[in-house]
Tab-separated table of C-alpha atoms and ligand atoms in Angstrom:
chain	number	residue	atom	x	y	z
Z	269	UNK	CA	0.000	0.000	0.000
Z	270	UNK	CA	1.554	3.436	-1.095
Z	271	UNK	CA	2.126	5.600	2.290
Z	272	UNK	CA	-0.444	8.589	2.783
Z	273	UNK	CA	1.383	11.729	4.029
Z	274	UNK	CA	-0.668	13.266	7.246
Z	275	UNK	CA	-0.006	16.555	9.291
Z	276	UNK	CA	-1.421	16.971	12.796
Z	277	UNK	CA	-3.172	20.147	13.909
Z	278	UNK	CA	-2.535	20.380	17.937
Z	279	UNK	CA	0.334	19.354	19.634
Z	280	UNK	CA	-0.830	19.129	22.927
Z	281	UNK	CA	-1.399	16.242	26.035
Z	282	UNK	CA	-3.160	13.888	23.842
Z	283	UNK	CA	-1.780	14.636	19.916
Z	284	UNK	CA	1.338	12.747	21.496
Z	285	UNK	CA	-0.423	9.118	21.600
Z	286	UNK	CA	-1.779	9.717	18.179
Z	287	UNK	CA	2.227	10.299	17.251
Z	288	UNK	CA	2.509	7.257	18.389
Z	289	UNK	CA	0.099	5.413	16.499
Z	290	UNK	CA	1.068	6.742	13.407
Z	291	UNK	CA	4.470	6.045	13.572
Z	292	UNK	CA	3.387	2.131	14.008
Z	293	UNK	CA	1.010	1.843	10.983
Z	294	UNK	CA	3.130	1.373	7.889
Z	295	UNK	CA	0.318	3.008	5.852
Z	296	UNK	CA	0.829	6.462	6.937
Z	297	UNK	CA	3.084	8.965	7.731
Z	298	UNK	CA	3.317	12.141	9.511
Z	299	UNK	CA	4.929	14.667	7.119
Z	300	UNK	CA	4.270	18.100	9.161
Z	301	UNK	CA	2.896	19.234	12.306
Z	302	UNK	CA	0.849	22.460	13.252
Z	303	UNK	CA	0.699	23.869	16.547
Z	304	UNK	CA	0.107	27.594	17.896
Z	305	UNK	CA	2.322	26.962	20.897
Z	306	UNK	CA	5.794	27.117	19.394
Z	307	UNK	CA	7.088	25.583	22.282
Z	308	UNK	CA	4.549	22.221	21.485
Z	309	UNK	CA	5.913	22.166	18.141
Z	310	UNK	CA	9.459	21.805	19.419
Z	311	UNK	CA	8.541	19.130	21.893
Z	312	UNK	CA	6.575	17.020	19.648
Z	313	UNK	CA	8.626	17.920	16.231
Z	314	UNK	CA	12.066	16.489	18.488
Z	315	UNK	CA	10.306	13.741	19.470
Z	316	UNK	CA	8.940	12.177	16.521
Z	317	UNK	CA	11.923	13.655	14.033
Z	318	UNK	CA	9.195	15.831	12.196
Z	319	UNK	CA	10.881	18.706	10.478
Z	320	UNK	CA	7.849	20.744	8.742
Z	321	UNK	CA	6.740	22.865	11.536
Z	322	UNK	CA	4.097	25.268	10.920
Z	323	UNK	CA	2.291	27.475	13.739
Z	324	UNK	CA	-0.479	28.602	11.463
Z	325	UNK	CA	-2.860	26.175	9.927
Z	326	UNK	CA	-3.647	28.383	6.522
Z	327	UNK	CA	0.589	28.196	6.108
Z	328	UNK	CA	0.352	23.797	6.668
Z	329	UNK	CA	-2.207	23.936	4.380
Z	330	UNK	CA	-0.566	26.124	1.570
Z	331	UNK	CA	2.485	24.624	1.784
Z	332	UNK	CA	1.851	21.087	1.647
Z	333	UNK	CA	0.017	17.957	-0.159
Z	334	UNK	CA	-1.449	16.460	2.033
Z	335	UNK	CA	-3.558	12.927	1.938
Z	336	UNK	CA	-5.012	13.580	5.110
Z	337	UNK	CA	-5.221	15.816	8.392
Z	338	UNK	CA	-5.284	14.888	11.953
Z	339	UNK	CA	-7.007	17.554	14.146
Z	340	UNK	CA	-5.751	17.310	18.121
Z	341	UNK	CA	-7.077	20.583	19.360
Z	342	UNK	CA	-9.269	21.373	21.675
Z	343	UNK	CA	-13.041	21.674	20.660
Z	344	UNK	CA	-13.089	25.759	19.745
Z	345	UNK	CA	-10.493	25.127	17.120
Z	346	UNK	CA	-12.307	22.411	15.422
Z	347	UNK	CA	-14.745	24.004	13.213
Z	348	UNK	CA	-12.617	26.515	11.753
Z	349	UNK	CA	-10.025	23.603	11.255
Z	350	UNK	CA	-12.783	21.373	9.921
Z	351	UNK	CA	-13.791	23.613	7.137
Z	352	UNK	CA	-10.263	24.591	6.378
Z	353	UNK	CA	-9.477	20.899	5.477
Z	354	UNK	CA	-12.591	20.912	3.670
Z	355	UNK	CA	-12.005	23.982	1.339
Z	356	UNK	CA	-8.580	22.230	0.847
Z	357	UNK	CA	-10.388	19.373	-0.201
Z	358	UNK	CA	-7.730	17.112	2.051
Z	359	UNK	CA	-9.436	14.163	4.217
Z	360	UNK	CA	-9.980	15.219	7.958
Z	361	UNK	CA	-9.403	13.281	11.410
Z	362	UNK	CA	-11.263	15.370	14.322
Z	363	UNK	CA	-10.842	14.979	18.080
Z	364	UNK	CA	-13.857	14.375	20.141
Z	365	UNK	CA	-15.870	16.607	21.273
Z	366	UNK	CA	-16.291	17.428	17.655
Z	367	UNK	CA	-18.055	20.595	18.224
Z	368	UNK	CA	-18.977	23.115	20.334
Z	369	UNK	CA	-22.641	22.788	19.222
Z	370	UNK	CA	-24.623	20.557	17.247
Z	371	UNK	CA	-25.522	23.442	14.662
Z	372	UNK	CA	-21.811	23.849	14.559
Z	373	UNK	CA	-21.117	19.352	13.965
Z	374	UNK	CA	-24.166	19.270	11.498
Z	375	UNK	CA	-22.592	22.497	9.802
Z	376	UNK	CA	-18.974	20.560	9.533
Z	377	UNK	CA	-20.533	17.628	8.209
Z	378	UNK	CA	-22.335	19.480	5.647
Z	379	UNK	CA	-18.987	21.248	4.493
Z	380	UNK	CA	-16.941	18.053	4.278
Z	381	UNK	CA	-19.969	16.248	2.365
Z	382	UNK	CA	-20.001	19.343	-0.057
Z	383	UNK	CA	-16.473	19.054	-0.571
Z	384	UNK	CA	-16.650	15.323	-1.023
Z	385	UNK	CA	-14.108	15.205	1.800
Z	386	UNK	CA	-14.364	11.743	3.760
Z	387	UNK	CA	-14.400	12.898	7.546
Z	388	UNK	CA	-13.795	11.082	10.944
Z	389	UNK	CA	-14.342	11.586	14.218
Z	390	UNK	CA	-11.570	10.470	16.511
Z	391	UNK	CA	-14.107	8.694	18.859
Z	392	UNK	CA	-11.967	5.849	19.964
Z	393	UNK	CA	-13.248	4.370	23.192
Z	394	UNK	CA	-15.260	2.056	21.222
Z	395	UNK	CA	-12.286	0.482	19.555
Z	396	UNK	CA	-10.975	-0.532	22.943
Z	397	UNK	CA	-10.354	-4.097	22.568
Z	398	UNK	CA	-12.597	-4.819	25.583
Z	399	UNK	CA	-15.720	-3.173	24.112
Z	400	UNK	CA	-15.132	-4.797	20.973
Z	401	UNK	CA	-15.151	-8.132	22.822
Z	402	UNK	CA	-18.810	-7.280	23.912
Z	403	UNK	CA	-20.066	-6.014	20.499
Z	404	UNK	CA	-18.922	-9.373	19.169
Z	405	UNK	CA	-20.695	-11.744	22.125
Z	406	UNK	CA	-24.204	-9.410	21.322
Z	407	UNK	CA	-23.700	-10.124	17.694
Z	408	UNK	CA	-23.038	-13.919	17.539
Z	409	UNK	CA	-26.435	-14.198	19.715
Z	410	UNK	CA	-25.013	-16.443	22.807
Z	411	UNK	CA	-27.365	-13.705	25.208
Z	412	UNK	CA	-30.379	-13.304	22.828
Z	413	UNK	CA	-31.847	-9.832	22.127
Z	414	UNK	CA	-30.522	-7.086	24.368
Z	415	UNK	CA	-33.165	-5.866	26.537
Z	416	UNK	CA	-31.580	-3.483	29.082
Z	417	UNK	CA	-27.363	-2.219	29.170
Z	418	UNK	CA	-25.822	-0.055	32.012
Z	419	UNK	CA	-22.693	1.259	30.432
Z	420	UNK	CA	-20.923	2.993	33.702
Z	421	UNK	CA	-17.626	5.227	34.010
Z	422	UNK	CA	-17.147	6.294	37.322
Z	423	UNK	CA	-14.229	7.597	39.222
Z	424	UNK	CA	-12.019	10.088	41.040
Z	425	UNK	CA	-9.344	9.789	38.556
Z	426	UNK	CA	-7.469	13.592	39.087
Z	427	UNK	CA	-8.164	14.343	35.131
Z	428	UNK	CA	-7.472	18.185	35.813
Z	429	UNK	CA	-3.805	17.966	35.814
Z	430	UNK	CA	-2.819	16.987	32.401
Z	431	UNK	CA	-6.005	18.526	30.444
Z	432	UNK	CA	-6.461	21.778	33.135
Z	433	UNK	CA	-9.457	23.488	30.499
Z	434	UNK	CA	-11.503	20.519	31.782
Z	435	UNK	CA	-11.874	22.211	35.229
Z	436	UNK	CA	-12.983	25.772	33.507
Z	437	UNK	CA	-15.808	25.007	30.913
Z	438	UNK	CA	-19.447	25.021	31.958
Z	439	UNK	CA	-19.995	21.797	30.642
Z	440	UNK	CA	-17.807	19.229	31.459
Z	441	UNK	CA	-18.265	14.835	32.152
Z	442	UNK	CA	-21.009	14.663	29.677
Z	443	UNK	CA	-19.071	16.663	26.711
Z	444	UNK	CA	-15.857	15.177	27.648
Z	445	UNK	CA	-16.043	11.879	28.857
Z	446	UNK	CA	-19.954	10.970	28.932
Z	447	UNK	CA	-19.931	11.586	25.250
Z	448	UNK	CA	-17.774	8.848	24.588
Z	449	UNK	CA	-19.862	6.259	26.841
Z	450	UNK	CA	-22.983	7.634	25.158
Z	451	UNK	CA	-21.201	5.938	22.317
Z	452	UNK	CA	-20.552	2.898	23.355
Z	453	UNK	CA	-24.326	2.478	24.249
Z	454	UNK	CA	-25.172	3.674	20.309
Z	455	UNK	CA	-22.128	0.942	18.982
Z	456	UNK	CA	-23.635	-1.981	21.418
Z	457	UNK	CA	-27.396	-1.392	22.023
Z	458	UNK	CA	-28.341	0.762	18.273
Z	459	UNK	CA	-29.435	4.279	17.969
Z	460	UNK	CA	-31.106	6.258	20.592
Z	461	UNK	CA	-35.055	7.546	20.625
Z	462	UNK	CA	-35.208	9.320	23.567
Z	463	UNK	CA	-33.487	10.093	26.725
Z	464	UNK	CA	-33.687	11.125	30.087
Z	465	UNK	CA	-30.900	13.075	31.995
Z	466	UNK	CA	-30.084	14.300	35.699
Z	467	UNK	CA	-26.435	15.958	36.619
Z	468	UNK	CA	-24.916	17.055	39.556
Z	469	UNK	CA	-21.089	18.979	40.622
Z	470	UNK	CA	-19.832	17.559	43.321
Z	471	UNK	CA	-16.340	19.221	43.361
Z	472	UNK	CA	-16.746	22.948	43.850
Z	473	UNK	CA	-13.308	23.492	42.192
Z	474	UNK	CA	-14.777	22.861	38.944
Z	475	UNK	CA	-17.181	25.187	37.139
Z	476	UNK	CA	-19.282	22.169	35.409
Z	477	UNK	CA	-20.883	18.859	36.044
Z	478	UNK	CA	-18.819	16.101	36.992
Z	479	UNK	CA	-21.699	13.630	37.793
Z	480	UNK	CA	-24.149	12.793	35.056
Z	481	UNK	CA	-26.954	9.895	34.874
Z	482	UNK	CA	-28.818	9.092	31.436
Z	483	UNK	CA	-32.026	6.323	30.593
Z	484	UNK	CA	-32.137	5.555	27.173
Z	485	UNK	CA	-34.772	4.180	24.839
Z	486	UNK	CA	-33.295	2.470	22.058
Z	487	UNK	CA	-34.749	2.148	18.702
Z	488	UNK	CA	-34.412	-1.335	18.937
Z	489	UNK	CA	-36.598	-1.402	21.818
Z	490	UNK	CA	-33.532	-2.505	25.087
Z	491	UNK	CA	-33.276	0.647	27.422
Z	492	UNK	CA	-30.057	1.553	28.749
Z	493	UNK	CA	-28.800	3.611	31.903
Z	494	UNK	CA	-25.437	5.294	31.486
Z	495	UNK	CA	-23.925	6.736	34.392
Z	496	UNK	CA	-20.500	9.060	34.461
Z	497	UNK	CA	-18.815	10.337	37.545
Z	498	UNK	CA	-15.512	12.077	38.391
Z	499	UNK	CA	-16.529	12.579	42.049
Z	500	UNK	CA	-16.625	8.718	42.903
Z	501	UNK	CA	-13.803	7.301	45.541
Z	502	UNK	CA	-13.599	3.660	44.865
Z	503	UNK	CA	-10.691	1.142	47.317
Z	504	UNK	CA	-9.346	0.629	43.867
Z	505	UNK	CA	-9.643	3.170	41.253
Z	506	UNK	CA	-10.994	1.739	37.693
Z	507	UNK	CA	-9.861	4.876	35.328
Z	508	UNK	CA	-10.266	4.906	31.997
Z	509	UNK	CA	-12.091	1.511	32.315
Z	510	UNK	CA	-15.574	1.415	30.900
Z	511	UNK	CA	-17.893	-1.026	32.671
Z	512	UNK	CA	-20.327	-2.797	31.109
Z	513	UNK	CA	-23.704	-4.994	31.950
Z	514	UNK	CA	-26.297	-6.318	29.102
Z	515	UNK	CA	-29.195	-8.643	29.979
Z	516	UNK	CA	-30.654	-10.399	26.597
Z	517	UNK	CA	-33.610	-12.858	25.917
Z	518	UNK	CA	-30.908	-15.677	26.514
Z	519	UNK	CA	-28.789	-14.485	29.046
Z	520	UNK	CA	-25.971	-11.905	30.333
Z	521	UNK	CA	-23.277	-10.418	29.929
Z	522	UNK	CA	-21.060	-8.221	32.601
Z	523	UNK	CA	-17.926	-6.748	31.209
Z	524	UNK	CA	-16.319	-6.004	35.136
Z	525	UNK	CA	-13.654	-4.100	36.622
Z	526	UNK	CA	-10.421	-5.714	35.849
Z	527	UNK	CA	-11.647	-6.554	32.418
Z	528	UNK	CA	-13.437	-9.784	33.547
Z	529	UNK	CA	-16.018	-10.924	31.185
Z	530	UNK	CA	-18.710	-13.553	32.491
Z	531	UNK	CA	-20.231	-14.057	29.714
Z	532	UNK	CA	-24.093	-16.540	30.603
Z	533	UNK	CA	-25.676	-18.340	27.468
Z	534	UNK	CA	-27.994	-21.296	26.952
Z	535	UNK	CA	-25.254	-23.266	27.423
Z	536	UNK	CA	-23.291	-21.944	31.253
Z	537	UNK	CA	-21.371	-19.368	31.742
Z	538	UNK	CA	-17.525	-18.661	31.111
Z	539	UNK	CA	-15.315	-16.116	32.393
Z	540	UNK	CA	-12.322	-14.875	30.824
Z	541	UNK	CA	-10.274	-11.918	31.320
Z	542	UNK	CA	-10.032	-9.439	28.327
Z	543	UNK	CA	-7.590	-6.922	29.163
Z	544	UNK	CA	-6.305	-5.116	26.415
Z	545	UNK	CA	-2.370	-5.077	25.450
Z	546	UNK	CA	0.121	-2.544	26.555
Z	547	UNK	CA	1.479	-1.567	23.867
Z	548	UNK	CA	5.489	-0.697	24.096
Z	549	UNK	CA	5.000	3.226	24.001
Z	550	UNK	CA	1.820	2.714	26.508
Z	551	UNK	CA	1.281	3.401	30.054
Z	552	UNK	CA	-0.873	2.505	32.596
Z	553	UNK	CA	-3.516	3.324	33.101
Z	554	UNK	CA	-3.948	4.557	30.000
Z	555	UNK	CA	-3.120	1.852	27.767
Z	556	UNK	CA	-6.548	0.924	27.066
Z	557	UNK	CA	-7.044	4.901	25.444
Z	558	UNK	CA	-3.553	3.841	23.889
Z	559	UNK	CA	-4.480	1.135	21.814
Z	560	UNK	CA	-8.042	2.328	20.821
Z	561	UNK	CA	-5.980	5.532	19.121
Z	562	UNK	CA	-3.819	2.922	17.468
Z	563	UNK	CA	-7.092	0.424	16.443
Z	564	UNK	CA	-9.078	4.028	15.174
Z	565	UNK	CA	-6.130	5.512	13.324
Z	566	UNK	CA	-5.508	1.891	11.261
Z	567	UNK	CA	-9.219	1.496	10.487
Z	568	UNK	CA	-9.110	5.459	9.245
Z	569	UNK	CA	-6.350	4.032	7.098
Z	570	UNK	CA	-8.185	1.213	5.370
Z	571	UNK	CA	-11.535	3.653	4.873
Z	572	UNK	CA	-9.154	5.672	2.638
Z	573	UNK	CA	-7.728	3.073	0.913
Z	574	UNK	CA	-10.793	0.650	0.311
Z	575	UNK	CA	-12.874	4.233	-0.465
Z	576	UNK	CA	-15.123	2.700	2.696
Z	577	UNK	CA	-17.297	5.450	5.306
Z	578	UNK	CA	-15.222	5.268	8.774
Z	579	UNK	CA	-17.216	3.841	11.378
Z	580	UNK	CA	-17.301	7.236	13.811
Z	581	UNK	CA	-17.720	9.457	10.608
Z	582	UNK	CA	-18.965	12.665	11.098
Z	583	UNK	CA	-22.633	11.816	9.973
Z	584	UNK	CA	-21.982	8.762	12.289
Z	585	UNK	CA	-21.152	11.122	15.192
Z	586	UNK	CA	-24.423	13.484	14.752
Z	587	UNK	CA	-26.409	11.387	16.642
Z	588	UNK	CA	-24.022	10.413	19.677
Z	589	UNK	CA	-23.450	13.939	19.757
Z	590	UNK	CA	-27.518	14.926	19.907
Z	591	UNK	CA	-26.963	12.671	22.487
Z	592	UNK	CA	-25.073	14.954	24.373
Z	593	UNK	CA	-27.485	18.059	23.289
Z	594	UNK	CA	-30.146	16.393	24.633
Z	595	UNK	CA	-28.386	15.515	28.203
Z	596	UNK	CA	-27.846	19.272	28.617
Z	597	UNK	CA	-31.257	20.103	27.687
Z	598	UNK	CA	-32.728	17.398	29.030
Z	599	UNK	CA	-31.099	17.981	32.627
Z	600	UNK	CA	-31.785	21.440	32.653
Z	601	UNK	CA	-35.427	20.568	32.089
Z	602	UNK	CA	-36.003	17.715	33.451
Z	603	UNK	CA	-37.784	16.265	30.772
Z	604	UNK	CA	-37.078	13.630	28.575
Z	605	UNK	CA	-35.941	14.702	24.914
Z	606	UNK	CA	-36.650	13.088	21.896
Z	607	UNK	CA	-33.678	12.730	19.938
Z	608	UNK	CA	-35.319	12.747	16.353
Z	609	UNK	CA	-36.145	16.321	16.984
Z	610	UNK	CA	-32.558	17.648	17.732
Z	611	UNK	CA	-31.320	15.497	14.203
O	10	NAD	P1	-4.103	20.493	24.793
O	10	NAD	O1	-4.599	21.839	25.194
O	10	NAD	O2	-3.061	19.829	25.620
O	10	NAD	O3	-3.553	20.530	23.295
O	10	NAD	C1	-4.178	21.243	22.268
O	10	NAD	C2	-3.095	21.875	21.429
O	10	NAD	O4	-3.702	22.479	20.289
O	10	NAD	C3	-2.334	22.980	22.145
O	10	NAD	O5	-0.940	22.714	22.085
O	10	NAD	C4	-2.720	24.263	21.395
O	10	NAD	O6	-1.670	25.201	21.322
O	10	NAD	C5	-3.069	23.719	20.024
O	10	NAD	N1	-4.015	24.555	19.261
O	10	NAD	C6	-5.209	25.043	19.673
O	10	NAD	N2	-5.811	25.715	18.668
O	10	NAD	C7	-4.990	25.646	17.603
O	10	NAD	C8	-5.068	26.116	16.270
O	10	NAD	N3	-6.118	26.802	15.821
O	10	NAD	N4	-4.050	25.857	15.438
O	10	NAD	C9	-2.976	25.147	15.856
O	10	NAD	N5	-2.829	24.668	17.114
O	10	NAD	C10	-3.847	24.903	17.972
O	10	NAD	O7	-5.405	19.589	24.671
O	10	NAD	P2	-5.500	17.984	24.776
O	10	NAD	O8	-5.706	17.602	26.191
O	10	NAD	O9	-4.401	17.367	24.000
O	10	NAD	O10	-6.895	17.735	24.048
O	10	NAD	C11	-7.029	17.897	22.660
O	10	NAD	C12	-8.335	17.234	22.233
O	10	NAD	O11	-8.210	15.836	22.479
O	10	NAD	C13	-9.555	17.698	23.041
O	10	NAD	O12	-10.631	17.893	22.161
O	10	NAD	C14	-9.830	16.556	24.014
O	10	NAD	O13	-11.199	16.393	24.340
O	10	NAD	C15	-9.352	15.378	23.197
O	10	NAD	N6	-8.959	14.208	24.004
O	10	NAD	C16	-9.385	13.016	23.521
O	10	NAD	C17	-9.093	11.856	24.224
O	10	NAD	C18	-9.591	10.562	23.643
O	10	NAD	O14	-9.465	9.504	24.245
O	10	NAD	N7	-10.170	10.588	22.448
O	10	NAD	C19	-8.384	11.909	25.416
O	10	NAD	C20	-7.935	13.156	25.858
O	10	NAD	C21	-8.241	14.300	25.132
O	11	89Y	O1	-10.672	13.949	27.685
O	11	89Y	C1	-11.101	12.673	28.108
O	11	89Y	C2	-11.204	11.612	27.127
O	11	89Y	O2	-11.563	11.768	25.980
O	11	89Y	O3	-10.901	10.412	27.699
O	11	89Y	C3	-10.570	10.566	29.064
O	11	89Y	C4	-10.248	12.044	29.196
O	11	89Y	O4	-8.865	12.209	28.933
O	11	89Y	C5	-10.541	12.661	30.548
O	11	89Y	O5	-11.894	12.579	30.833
């Protein structure tokens, strides 16, 4: 396969493990990196022997061919970024949250289509090898039809230190962190009709929510409960894991802390322990994050190649983010929203 030449937008905390999975997927390479911070550009440029340095975006753009870009900022950034790529016509890679609004997502979706730009959104938890254990137990059948799923993240992992903007917006666990669990509900249970949302803040240091609860109907007809926390003191603490329980017409599945999987059938129950690999530049506890960026990058390599829609494209990613539209609203209501009205 002939190797596509990438640049990365955002050299920050987290463009570093998406270094990293570039440099181990012989398909791509990364050609030239953007970053405002001058000082970001030098760290990551040294580190991954990247030369072109660029601190504007419009001078990346200009100056290079590109076959794709990889957008690592921080969710203001994005839409201007977005549409940049797009009016480049070069292939785009966005971080999650993709945008500050949903007007703003369906508006960057719209500009990519127009362009006939493929576009993906880097929404990697569900390529964690652990979730995609349980995605392939509900689809061979051995627990029936899915009924009801709790998909739970909860913890008092001290996130604040390496990404310190999470402490200062208004919204916080269900942009940042809930919107990735509302995605694994979407990728195991199907697409969402309504939902139900209550929030809390439990740390006064913070200016947003950092507790969040959500009921889901599913099109499908299972309900789910997803339930994010940053406030929650455990003996041991589970961060980044994503905890999983599905009950089905035939029997159960519990994805558990320590990444056991009891998987109970028609035929018993087994129990095997899934946890995912660390890869060599990996670190605990991160390494599940780690390999997911690895696993989302190599699958965004194949869509271009085989021509194929990524699986979190940005069309995909409209309706986990409504998801997130309707928490807020939905919260600050207390009603339940339908999510056909927000798409
Ligand atoms: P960061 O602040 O550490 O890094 C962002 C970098 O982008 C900074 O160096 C900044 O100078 C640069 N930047 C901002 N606007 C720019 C622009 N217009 N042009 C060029 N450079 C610009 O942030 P971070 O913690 O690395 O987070 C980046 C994104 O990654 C966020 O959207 C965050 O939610 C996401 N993130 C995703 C995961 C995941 O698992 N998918 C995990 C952590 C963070
Ligand atoms: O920014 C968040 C993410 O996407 O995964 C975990 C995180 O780093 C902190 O909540």
């Amino acid at each position: 396969m002939a190797t596509l030449s990438g640049a990365l937008i955002g050299c920050g905390f987290f463009a570093v493990n998406q270094m990293h999975a570039w440099r181990d997927i012989d398909g791509a390479s990364i050609v030239a990196i953007c970053d405002r911070d001058p000082e970001r550009l030098r760290i990551v440029g040294d580190q991954f022997g990247v030369a072109r340095r660029y601190t504007e975006a419009e001078a990346l753009f200009d100056a290079e061919r590109l076959d794709f870009v990889d957008i690592a900022t921080t969710v203001a950034s994005h839409r201007p970024l977005v549409e940049m790529a797009a009016a480049n016509r070069v292939p785009v890679i966005c971080q999650k949250p993709f945008a500050p609004t949903l007007a703003d997502a369906k508006a960057m979706v719209a500009a990519c289509a127009k362009a006939g730009v493929p576009l993906m959104v880097h929404e990697n938890f569900r390529w964690q090898s652990p979730i995609q254990a349980v995605r392939a137990v509900v689809d061979s059948g051995a627990i029936g039809t899915p009924f009801f799923g709790r998909i739970s993240f909860r913890s008092a992992y001290d996130v604040f230190s390496g990404q310190p903007y999470l402490a200062t917006g208004k919204r916080f666990i269900i942009e940042d962190l809930g919107i990735h669990i509302l995605d694994i509900a979407r990728f195991l249970l199907g697409d969402v009709s309504s939902l139900t949302a209550r929030t809390a803040r439990i740390n006064q240091a913070i200016a947003g929510e950092d507790v969040a609860t959500m009921l889901m109907d599913h099109v499908g007809g299972a309900i789910s409960v997803v339930d994010c926390s940053y406030a929650t003191r455990l003996a041991v603490e589970p961060f980044p894991e994503t905890l999983i329980e599905i009950d089905g017409s035939d029997g159960t599945l519990r994805l558990a802390q320590g990444y056991q999987f009891t998987v109970t059938g028609k035929n018993g129950t087994t129990v095997t322990d899934i946890s995912p690999p660390l890869l060599p530049w990996a670190s605990r506890p991160w390494h599940n994050i780690q390999e997911s960026v690895l696993a989302i990058q190599r699958h965004w390599v194949d869509c271009l190649a085989s021509g194929k829609e990524p699986a979190t494209s940005g069309a995909d990613n409209l309706k986990t983010f409504a998801l997130v539209e309707a928490a807020y609203t939905g919260a600050a209501s207390q009603q339940p929203v339908r999510i056909d009205d927000l798409l």
